[in-house]
Tab-separated table of C-alpha atoms in Angstrom:
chain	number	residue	atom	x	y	z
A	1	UNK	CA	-2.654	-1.075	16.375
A	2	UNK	CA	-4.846	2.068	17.242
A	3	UNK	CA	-2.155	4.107	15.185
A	4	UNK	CA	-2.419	2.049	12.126
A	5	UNK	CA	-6.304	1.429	12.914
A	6	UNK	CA	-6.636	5.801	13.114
A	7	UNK	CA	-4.402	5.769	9.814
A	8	UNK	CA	-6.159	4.043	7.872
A	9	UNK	CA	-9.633	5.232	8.913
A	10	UNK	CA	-7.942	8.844	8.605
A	11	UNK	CA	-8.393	8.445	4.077
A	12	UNK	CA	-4.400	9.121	4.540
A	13	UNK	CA	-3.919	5.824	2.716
A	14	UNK	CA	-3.395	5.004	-1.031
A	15	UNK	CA	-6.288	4.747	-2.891
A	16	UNK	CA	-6.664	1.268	-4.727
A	17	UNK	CA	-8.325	0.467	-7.474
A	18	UNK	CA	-8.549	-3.465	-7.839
A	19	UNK	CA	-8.805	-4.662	-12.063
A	20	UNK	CA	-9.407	-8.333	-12.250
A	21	UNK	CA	-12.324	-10.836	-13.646
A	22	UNK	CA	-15.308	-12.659	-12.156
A	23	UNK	CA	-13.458	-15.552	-11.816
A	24	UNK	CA	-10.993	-14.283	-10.009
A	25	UNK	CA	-12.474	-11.578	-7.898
A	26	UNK	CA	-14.484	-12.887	-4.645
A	27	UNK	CA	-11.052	-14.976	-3.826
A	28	UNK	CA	-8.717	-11.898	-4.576
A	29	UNK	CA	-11.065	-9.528	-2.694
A	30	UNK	CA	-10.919	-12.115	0.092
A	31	UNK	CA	-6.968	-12.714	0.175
A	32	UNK	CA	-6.853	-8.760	0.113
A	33	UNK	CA	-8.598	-8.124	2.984
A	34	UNK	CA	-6.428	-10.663	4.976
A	35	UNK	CA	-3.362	-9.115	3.708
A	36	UNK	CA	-3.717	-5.989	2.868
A	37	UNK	CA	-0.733	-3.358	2.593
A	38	UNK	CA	-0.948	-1.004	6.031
A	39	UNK	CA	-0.612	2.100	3.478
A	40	UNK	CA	-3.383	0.620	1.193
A	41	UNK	CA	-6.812	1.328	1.215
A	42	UNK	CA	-9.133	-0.534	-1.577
A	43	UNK	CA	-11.950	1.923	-2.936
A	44	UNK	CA	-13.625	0.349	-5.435
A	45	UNK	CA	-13.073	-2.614	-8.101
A	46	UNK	CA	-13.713	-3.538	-11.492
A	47	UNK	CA	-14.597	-6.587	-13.022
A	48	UNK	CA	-13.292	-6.623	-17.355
A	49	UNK	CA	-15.977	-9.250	-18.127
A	50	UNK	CA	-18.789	-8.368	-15.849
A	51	UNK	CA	-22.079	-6.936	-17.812
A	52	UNK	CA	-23.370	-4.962	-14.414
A	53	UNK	CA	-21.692	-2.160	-12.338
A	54	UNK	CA	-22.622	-1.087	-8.813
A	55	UNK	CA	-22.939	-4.395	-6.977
A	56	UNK	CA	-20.481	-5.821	-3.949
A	57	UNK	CA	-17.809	-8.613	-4.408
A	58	UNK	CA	-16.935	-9.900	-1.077
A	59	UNK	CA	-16.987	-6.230	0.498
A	60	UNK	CA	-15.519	-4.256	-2.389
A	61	UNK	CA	-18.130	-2.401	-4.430
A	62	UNK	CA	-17.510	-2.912	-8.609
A	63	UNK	CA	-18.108	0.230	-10.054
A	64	UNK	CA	-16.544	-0.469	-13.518
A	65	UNK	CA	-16.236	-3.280	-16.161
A	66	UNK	CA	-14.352	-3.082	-19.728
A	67	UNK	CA	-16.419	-0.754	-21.218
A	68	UNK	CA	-16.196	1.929	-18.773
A	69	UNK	CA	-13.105	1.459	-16.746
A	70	UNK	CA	-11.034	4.846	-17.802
A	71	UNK	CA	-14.443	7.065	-17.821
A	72	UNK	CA	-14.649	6.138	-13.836
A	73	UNK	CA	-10.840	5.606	-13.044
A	74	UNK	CA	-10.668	9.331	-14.709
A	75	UNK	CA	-13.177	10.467	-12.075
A	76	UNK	CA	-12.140	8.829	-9.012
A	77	UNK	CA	-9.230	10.103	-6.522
A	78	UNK	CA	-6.664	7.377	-7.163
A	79	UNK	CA	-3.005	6.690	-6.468
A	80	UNK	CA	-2.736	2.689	-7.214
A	81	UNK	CA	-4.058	0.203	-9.270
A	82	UNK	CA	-3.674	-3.644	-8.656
A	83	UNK	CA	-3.987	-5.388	-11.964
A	84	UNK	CA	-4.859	-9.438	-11.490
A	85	UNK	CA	-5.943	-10.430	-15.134
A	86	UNK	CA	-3.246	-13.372	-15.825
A	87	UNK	CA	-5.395	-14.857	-18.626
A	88	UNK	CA	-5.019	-11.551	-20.776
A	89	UNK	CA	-3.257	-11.223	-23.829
A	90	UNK	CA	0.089	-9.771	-22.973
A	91	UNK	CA	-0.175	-6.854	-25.137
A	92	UNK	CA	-3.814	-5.790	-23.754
A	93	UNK	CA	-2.458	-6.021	-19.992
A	94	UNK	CA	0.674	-3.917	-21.462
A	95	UNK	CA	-2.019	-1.208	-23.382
A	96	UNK	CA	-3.930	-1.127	-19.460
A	97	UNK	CA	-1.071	0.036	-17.784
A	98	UNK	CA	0.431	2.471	-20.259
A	99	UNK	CA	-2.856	4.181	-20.277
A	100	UNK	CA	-3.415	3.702	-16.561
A	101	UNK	CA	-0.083	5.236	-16.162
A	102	UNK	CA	-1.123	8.610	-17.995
A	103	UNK	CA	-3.555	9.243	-15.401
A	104	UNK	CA	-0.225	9.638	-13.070
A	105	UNK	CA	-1.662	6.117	-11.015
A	106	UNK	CA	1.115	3.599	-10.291
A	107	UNK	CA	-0.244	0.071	-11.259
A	108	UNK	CA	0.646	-3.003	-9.474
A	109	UNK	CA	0.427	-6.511	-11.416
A	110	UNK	CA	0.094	-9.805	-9.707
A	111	UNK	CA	2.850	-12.274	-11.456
A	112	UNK	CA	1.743	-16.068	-10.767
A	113	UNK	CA	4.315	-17.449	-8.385
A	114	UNK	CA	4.246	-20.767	-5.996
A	115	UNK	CA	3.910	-20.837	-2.448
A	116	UNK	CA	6.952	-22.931	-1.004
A	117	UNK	CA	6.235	-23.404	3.057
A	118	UNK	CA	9.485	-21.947	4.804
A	119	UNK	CA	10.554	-19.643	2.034
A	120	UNK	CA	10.671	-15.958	1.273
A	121	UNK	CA	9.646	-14.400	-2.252
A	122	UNK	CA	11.756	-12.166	-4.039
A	123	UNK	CA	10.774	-9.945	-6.627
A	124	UNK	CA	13.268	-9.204	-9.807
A	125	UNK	CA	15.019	-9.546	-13.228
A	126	UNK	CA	17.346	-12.282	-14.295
A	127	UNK	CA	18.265	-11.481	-17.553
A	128	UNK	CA	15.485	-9.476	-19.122
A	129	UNK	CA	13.235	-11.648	-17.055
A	130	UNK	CA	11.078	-10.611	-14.386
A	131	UNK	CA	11.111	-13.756	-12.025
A	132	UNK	CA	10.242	-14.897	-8.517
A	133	UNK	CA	12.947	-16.020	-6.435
A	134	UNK	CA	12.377	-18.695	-3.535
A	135	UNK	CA	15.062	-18.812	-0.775
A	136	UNK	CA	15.044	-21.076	2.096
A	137	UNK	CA	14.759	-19.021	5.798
A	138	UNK	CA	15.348	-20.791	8.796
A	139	UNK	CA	14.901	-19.082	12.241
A	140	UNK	CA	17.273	-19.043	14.808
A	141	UNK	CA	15.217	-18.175	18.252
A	142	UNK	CA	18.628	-17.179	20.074
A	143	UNK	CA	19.587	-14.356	17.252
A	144	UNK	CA	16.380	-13.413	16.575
A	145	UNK	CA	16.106	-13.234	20.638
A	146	UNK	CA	19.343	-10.990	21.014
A	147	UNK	CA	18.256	-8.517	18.018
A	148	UNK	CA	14.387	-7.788	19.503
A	149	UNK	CA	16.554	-7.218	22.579
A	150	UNK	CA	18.990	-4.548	21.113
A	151	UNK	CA	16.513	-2.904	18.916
A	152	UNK	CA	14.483	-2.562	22.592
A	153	UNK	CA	17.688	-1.184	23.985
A	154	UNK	CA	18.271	1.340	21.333
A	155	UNK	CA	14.799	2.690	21.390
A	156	UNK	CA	14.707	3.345	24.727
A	157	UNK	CA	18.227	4.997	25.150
A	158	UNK	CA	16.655	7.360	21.742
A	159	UNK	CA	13.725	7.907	23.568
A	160	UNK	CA	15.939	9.312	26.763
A	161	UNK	CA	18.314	11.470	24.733
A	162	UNK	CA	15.496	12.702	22.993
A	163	UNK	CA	13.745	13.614	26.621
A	164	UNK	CA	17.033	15.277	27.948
A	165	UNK	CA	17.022	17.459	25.046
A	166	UNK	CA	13.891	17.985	24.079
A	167	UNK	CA	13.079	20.976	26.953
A	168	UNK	CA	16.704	22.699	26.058
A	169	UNK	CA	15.413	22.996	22.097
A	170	UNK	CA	12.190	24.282	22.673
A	171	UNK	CA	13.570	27.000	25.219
A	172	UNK	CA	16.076	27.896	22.542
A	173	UNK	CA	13.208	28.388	19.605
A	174	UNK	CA	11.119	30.459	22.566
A	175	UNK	CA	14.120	32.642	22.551
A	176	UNK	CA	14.833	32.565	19.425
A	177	UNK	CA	11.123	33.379	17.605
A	178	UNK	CA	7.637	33.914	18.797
A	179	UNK	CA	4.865	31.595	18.750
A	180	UNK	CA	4.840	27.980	19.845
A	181	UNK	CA	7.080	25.282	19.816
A	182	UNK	CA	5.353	22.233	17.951
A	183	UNK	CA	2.284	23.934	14.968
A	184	UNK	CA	0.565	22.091	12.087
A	185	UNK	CA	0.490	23.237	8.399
A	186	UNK	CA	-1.839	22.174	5.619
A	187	UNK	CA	-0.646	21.027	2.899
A	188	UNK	CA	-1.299	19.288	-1.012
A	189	UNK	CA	-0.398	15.903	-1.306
A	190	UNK	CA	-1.451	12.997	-3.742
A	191	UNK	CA	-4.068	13.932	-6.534
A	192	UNK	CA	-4.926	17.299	-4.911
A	193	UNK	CA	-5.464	15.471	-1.373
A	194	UNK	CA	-5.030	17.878	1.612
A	195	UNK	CA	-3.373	17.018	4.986
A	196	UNK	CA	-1.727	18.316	8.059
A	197	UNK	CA	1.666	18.215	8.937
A	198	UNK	CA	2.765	19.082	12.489
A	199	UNK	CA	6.543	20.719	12.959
């Protein structure tokens, strides 16, 4: 937890910009913060058919509607979009993304699906059709038991071979070059972002 707390405190995570309607918003904003991707973080929203900017929606600060959604998405540092306008002609949701998409920002659109109790949600095409597929899961304790128990196993015997030869590498880098062992680089990710990466 304090990992993926430091992560995504650290602005490491994918920028999200949430597009949806009035309507729709305070719920979505709400869902979202229950069950939010642990690579996501949401930056900002904007509401199509609100006449104001610069106000909060259930934490999330609008700072665009319709008439000024690409002026600000253009400004802003973004990697994602998450589109939830289901009551929008097909071919105006279709014109969003392909211009979205220029900007290099991957958008994510919310498909209305049902929520069966017990099942899992797939994603995917039958046909030419995008569809949701429901299929039935049931949990066997004993099996699910015996895996947590090998994947234990296996971590720990990882963590011992690495141990053993962790010391035998590093002496042989010492040897081999100056300097130390483990250093950190800076590098360019996402939209110009900088990080470190440790070797």
């Amino acid at each position: 937890k304090a990992v993926l707390k430091h992560y995504k405190t650290s602005g490491a995570g994918n920028k999200v910009l949430v597009i949806t309607t009035t309507d729709r918003g305070t719920t979505l904003m709400e869902q979202l913060r229950l069950n939010l991707p642990w690579d996501a973080e949401l930056v900002a929203a904007c509401v199509m058919d609100s006449k104001e900017i610069e106000y909060d929606m259930n934490g999330i600060t609008v700072v665009a509607n319709a008439d000024n959604l690409y002026d600000v998405a253009g400004k802003m540092a973004l990697d994602e979009v998450l589109i939830d306008l289901p009551d929008y002609p097909s071919s105006e949701r279709k014109k969003l993304v392909a211009d979205l998409q220029q900007m290099g920002v991957v958008c994510n659109c919310i498909i209305p699906s049902l929520h069966v109790e017990g099942s899992t949600r797939n994603i995917g095409v039958f046909g030419s059709k995008p569809v949701v597929s429901y299929e039935k899961t049931t949990i066997d304790f004993r099996r699910a038991l015996i895996k947590r128990l090998i994947d234990i196993v296996g971590a720990i015997v990882g963590l011992l071979i690495t141990a053993i030869v962790t010391p035998f590498v590093a002496l042989a880098i010492k040897i081999e070059a100056p300097g130390p062992v483990f250093f950190s680089q800076e590098r360019v990710g996402k939209n110009g972002r900088r990080f470190k990466i440790y070797k």
